[in-house]
mmCIF file with all atom_site columns, C-alpha atoms in Angstrom:
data_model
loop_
_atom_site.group_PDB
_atom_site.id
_atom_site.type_symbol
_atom_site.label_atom_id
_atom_site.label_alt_id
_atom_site.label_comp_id
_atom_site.label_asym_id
_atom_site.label_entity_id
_atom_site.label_seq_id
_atom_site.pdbx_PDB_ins_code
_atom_site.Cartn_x
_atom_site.Cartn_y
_atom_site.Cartn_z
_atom_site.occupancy
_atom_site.B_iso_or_equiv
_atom_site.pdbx_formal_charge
_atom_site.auth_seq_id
_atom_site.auth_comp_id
_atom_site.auth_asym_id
_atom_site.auth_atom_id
_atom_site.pdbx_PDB_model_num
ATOM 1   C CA . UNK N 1 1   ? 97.376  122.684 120.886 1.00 43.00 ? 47  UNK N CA 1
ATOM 2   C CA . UNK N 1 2   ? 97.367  119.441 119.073 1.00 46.00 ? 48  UNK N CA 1
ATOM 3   C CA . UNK N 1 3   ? 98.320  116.320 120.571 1.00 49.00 ? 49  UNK N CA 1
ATOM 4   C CA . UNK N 1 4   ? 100.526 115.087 117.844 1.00 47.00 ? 50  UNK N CA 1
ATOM 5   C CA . UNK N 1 5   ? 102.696 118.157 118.086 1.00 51.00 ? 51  UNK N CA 1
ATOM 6   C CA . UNK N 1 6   ? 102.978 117.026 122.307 1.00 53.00 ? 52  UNK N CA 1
ATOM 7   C CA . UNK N 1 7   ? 104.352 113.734 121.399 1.00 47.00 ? 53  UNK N CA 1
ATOM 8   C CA . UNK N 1 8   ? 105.501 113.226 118.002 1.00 50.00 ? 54  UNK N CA 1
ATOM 9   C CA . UNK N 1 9   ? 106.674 109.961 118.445 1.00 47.00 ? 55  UNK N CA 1
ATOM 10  C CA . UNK N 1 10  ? 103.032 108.541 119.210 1.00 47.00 ? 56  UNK N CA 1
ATOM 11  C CA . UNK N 1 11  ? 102.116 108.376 115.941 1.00 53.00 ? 57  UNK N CA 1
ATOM 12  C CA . UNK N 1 12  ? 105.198 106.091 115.049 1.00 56.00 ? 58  UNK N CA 1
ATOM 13  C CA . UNK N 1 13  ? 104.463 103.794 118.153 1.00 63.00 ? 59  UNK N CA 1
ATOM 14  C CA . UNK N 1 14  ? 100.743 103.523 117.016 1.00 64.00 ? 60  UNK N CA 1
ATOM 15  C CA . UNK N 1 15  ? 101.982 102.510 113.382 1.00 63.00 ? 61  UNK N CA 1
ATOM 16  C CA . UNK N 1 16  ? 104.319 99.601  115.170 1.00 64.00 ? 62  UNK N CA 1
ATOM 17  C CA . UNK N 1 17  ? 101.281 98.093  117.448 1.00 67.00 ? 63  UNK N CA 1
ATOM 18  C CA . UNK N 1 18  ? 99.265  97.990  114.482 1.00 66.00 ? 64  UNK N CA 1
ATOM 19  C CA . UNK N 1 19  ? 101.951 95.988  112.720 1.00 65.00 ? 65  UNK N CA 1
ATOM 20  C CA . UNK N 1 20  ? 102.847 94.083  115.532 1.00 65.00 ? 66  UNK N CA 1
ATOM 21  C CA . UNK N 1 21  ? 98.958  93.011  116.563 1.00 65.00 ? 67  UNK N CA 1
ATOM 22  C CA . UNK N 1 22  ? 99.043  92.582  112.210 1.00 63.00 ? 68  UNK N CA 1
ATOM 23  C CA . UNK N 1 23  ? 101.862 89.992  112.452 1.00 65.00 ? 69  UNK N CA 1
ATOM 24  C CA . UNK N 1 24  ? 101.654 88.436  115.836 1.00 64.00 ? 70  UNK N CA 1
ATOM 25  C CA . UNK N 1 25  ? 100.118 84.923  117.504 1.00 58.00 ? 71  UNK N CA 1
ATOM 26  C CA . UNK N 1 26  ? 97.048  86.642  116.878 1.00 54.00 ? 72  UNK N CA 1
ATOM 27  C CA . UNK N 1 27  ? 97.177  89.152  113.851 1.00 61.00 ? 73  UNK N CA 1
ATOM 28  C CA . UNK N 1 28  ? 95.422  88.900  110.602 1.00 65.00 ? 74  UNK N CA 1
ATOM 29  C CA . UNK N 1 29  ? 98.164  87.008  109.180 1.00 69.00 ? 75  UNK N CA 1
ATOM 30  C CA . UNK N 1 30  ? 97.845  84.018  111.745 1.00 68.00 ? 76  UNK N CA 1
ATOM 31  C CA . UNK N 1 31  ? 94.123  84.249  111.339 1.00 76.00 ? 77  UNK N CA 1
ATOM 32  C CA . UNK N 1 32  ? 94.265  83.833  107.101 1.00 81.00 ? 78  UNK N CA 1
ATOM 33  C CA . UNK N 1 33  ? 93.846  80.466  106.317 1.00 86.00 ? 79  UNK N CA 1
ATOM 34  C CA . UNK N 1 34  ? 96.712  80.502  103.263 1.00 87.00 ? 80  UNK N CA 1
ATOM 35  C CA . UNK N 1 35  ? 99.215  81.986  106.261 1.00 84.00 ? 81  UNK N CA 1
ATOM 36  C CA . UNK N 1 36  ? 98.274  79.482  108.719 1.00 85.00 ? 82  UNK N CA 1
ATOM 37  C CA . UNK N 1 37  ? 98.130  76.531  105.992 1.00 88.00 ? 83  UNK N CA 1
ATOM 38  C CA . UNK N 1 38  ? 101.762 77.975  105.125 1.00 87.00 ? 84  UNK N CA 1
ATOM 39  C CA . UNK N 1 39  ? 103.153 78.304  108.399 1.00 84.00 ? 85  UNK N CA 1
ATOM 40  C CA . UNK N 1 40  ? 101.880 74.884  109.309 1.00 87.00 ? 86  UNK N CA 1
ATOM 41  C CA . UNK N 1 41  ? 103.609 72.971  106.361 1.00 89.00 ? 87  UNK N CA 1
ATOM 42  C CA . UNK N 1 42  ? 106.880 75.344  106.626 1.00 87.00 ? 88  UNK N CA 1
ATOM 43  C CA . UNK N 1 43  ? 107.317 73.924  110.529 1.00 85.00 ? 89  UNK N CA 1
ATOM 44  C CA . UNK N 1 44  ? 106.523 70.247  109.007 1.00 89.00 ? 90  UNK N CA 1
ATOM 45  C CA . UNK N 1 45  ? 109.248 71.112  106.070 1.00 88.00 ? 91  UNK N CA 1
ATOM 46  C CA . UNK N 1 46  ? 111.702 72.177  108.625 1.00 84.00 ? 92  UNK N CA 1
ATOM 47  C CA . UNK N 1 47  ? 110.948 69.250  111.022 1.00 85.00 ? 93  UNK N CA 1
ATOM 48  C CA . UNK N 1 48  ? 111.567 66.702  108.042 1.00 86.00 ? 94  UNK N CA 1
ATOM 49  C CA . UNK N 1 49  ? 114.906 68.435  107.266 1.00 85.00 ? 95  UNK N CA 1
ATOM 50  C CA . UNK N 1 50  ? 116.094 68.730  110.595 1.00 83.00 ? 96  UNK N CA 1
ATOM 51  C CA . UNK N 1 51  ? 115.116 65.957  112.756 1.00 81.00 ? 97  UNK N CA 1
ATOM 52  C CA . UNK N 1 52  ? 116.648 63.834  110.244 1.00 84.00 ? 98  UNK N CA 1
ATOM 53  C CA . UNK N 1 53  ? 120.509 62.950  110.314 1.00 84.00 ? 99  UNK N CA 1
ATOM 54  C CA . UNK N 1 54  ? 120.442 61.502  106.768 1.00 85.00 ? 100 UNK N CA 1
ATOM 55  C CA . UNK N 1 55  ? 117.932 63.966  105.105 1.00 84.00 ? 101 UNK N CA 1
ATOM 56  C CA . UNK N 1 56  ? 119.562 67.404  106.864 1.00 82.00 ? 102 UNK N CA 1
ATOM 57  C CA . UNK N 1 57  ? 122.860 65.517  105.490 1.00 84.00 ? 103 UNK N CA 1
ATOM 58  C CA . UNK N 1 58  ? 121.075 65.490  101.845 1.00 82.00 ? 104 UNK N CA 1
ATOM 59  C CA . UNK N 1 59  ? 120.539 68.961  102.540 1.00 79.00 ? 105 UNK N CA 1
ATOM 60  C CA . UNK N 1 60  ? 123.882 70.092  103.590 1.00 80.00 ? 106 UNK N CA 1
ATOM 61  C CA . UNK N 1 61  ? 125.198 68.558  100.346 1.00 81.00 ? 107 UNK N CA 1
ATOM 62  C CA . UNK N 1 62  ? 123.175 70.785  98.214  1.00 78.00 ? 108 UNK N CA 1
ATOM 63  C CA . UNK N 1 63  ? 123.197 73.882  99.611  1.00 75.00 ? 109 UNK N CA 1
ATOM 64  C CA . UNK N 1 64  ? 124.609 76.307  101.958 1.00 68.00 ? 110 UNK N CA 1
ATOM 65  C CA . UNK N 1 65  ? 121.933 77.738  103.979 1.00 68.00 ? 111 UNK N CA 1
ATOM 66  C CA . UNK N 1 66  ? 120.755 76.222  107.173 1.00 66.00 ? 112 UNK N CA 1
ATOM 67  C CA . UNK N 1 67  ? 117.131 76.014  107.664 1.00 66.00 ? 113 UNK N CA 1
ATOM 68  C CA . UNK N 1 68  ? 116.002 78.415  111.325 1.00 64.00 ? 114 UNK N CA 1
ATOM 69  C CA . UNK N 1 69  ? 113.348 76.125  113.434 1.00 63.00 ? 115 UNK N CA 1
ATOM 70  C CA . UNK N 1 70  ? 109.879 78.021  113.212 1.00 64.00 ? 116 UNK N CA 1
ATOM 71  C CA . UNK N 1 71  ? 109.175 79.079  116.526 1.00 61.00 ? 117 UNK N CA 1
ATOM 72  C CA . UNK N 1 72  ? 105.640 79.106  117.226 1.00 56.00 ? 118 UNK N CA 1
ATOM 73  C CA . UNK N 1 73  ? 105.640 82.040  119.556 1.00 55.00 ? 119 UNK N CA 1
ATOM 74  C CA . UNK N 1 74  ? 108.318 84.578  117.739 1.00 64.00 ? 120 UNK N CA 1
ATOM 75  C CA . UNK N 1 75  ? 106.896 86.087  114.536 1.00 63.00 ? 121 UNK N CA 1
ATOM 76  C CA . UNK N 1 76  ? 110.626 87.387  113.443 1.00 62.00 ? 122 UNK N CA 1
ATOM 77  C CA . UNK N 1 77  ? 111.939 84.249  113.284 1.00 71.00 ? 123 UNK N CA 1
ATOM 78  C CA . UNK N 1 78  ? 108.932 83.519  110.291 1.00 76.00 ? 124 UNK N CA 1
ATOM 79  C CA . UNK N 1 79  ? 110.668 85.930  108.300 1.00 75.00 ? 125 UNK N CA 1
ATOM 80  C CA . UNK N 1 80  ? 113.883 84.217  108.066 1.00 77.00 ? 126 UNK N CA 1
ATOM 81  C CA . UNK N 1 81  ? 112.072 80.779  107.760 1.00 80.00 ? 127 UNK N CA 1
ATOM 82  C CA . UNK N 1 82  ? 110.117 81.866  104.895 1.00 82.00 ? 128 UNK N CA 1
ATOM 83  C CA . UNK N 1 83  ? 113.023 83.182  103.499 1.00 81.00 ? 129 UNK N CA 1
ATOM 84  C CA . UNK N 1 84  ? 114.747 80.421  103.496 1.00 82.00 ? 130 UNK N CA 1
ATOM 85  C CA . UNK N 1 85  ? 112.974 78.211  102.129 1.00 85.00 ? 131 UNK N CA 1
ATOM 86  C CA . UNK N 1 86  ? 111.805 80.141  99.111  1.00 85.00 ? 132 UNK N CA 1
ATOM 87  C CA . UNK N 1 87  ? 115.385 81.500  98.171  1.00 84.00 ? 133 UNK N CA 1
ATOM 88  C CA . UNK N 1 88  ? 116.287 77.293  98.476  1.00 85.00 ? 134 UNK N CA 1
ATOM 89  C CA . UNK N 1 89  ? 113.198 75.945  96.871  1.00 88.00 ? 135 UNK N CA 1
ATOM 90  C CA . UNK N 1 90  ? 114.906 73.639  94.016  1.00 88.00 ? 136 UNK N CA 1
ATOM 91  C CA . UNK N 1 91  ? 117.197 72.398  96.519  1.00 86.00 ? 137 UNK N CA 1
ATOM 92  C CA . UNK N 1 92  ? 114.510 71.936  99.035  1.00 87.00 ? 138 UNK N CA 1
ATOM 93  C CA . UNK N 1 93  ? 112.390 70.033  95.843  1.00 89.00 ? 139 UNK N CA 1
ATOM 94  C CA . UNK N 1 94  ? 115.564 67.725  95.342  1.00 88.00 ? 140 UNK N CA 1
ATOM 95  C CA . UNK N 1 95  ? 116.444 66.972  99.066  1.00 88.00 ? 141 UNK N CA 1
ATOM 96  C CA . UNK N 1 96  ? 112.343 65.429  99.170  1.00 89.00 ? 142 UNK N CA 1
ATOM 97  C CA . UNK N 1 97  ? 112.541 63.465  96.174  1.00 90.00 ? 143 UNK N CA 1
ATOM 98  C CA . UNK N 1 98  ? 115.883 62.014  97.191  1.00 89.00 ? 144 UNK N CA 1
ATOM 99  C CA . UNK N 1 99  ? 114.672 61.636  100.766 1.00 88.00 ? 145 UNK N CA 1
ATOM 100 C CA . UNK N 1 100 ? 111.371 59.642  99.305  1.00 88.00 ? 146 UNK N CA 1
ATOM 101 C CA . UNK N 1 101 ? 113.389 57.528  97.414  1.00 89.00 ? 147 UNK N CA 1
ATOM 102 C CA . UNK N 1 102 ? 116.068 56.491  100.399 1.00 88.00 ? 148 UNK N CA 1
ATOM 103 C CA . UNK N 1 103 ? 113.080 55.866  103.064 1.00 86.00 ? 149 UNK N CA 1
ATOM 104 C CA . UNK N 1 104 ? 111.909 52.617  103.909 1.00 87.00 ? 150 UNK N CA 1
ATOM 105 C CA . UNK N 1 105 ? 109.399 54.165  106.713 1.00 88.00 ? 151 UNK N CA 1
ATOM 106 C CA . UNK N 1 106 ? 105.355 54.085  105.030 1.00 88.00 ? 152 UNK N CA 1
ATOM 107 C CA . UNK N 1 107 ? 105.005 56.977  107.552 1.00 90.00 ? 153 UNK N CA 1
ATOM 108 C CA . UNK N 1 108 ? 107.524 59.277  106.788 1.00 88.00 ? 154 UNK N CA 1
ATOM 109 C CA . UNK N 1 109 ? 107.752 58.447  102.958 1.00 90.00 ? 155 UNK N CA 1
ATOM 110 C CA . UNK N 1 110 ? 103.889 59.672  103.246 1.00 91.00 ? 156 UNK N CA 1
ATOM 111 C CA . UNK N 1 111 ? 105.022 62.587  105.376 1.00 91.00 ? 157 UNK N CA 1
ATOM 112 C CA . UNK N 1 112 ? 107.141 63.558  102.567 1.00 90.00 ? 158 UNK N CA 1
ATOM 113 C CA . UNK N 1 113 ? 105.057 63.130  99.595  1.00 91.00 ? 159 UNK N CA 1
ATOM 114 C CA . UNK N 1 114 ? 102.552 65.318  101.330 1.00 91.00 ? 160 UNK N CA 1
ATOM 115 C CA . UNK N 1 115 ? 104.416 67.928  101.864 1.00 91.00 ? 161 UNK N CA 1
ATOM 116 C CA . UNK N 1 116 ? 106.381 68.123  98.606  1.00 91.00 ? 162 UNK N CA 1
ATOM 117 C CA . UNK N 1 117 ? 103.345 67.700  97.102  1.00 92.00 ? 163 UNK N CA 1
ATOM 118 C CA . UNK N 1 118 ? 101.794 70.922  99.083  1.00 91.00 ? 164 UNK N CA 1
ATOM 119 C CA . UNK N 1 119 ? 105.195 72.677  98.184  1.00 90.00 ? 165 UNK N CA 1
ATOM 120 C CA . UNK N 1 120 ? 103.884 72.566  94.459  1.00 90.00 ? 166 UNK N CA 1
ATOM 121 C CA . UNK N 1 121 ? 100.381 74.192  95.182  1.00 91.00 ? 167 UNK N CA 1
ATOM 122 C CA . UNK N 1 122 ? 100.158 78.197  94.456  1.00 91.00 ? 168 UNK N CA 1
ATOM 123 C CA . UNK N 1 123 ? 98.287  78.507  97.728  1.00 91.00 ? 169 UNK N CA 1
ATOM 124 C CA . UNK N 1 124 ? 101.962 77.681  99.140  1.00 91.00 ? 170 UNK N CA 1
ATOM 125 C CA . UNK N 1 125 ? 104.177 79.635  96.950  1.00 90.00 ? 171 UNK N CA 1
ATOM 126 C CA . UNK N 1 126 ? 101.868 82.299  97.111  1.00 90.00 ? 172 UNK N CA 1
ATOM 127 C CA . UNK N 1 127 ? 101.489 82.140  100.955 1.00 89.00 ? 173 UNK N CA 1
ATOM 128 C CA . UNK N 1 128 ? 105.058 81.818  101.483 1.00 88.00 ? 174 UNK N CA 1
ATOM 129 C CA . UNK N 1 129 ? 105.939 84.884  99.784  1.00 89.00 ? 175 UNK N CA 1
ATOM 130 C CA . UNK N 1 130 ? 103.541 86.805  100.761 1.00 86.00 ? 176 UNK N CA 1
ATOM 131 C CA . UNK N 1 131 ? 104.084 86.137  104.335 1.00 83.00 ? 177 UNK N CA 1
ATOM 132 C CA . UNK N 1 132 ? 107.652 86.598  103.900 1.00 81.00 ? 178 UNK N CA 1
ATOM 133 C CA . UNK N 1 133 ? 107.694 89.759  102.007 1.00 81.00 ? 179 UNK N CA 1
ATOM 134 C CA . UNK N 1 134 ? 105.457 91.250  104.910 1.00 79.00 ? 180 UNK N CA 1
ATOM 135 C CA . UNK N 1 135 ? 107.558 89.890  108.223 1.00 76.00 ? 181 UNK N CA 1
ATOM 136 C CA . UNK N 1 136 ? 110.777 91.161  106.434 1.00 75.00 ? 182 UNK N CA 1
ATOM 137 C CA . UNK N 1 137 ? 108.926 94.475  105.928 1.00 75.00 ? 183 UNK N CA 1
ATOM 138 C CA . UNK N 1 138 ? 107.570 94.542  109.200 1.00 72.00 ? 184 UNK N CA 1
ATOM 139 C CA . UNK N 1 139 ? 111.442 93.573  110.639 1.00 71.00 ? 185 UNK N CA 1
ATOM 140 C CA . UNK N 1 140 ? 112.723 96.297  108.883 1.00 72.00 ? 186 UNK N CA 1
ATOM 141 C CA . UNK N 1 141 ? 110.263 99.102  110.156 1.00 68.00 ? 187 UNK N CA 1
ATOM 142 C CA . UNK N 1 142 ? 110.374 98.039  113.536 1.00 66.00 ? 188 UNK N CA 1
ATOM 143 C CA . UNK N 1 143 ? 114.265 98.362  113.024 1.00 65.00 ? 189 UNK N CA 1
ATOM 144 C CA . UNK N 1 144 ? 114.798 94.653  114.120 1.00 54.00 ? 190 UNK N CA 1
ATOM 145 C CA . UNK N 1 145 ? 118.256 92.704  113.163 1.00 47.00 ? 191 UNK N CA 1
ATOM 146 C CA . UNK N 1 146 ? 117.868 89.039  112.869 1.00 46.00 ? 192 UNK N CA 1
ATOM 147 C CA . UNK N 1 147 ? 118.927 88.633  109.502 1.00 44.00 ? 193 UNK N CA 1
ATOM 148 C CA . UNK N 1 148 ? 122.443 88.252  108.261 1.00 46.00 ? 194 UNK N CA 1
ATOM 149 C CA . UNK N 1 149 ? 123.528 91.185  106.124 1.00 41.00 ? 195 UNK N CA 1
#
């Protein structure tokens, strides 16, 4: 008698923790330095976008979509962050320049030409859809819901 035939649903619980310890804290995603580079300037592209009455204003003007805060600890909430910001890119592109052009601030007008400046790279375009091709995969064989249909 063969285990698998005892529990059949073991083997699809063993496929999940793989892809869960894959794309958690501490997966091989979080460990890559492209994801982590990625992840790291998506939370500083949401931070400028949000924390910012005039630039989130910018950003309202141009688009539709509302940017999800990249939780540090919740690796489904990546997916949707990554998603949005590559499905918004141009309008993400235009909302920096605009915002570098409006701000006074030496600090922040750095902040911003850094990151729209990393935005450009392939390392982050590559990243960013990599990583969010494989949380939305993962999200959709764990059977998860987050994002709107």
């Amino acid at each position: 008698c063969c285990q698998a035939n005892r529990w059949p649903w073991a083997k699809g619980n063993i496929y999940r923790r793989a892809l869960n310890l894959a794309t958690g804290d501490t997966g091989t995603l979080k460990q890559s330095k492209i994801m982590k580079d990625v992840l790291e300037m998506t939370h500083e592209i949401i931070k400028l976008i949000k924390f910012s009455p005039r630039r989130k204003k910018t950003w309202q003007r141009q688009t539709l979509c509302v940017f999800r805060v990249l939780c540090p600890t919740r690796w489904t909430v990546r997916a949707d962050s990554l998603a949005s910001i590559i499905s918004n890119y141009d309008a993400l592109q235009s909302t920096l320049e605009e915002a570098n052009d409006v701000t006074h601030d030496t600090e922040a007008k750095a902040r911003i030409h850094g990151v729209s400046a990393q935005m450009e790279t392939f390392n982050y375009l590559y990243g960013a859809i990599l990583g969010g091709s494989v949380y939305i995969s993962a999200i959709w064989i764990f059977g998860i819901s987050i994002l709107p249909i």
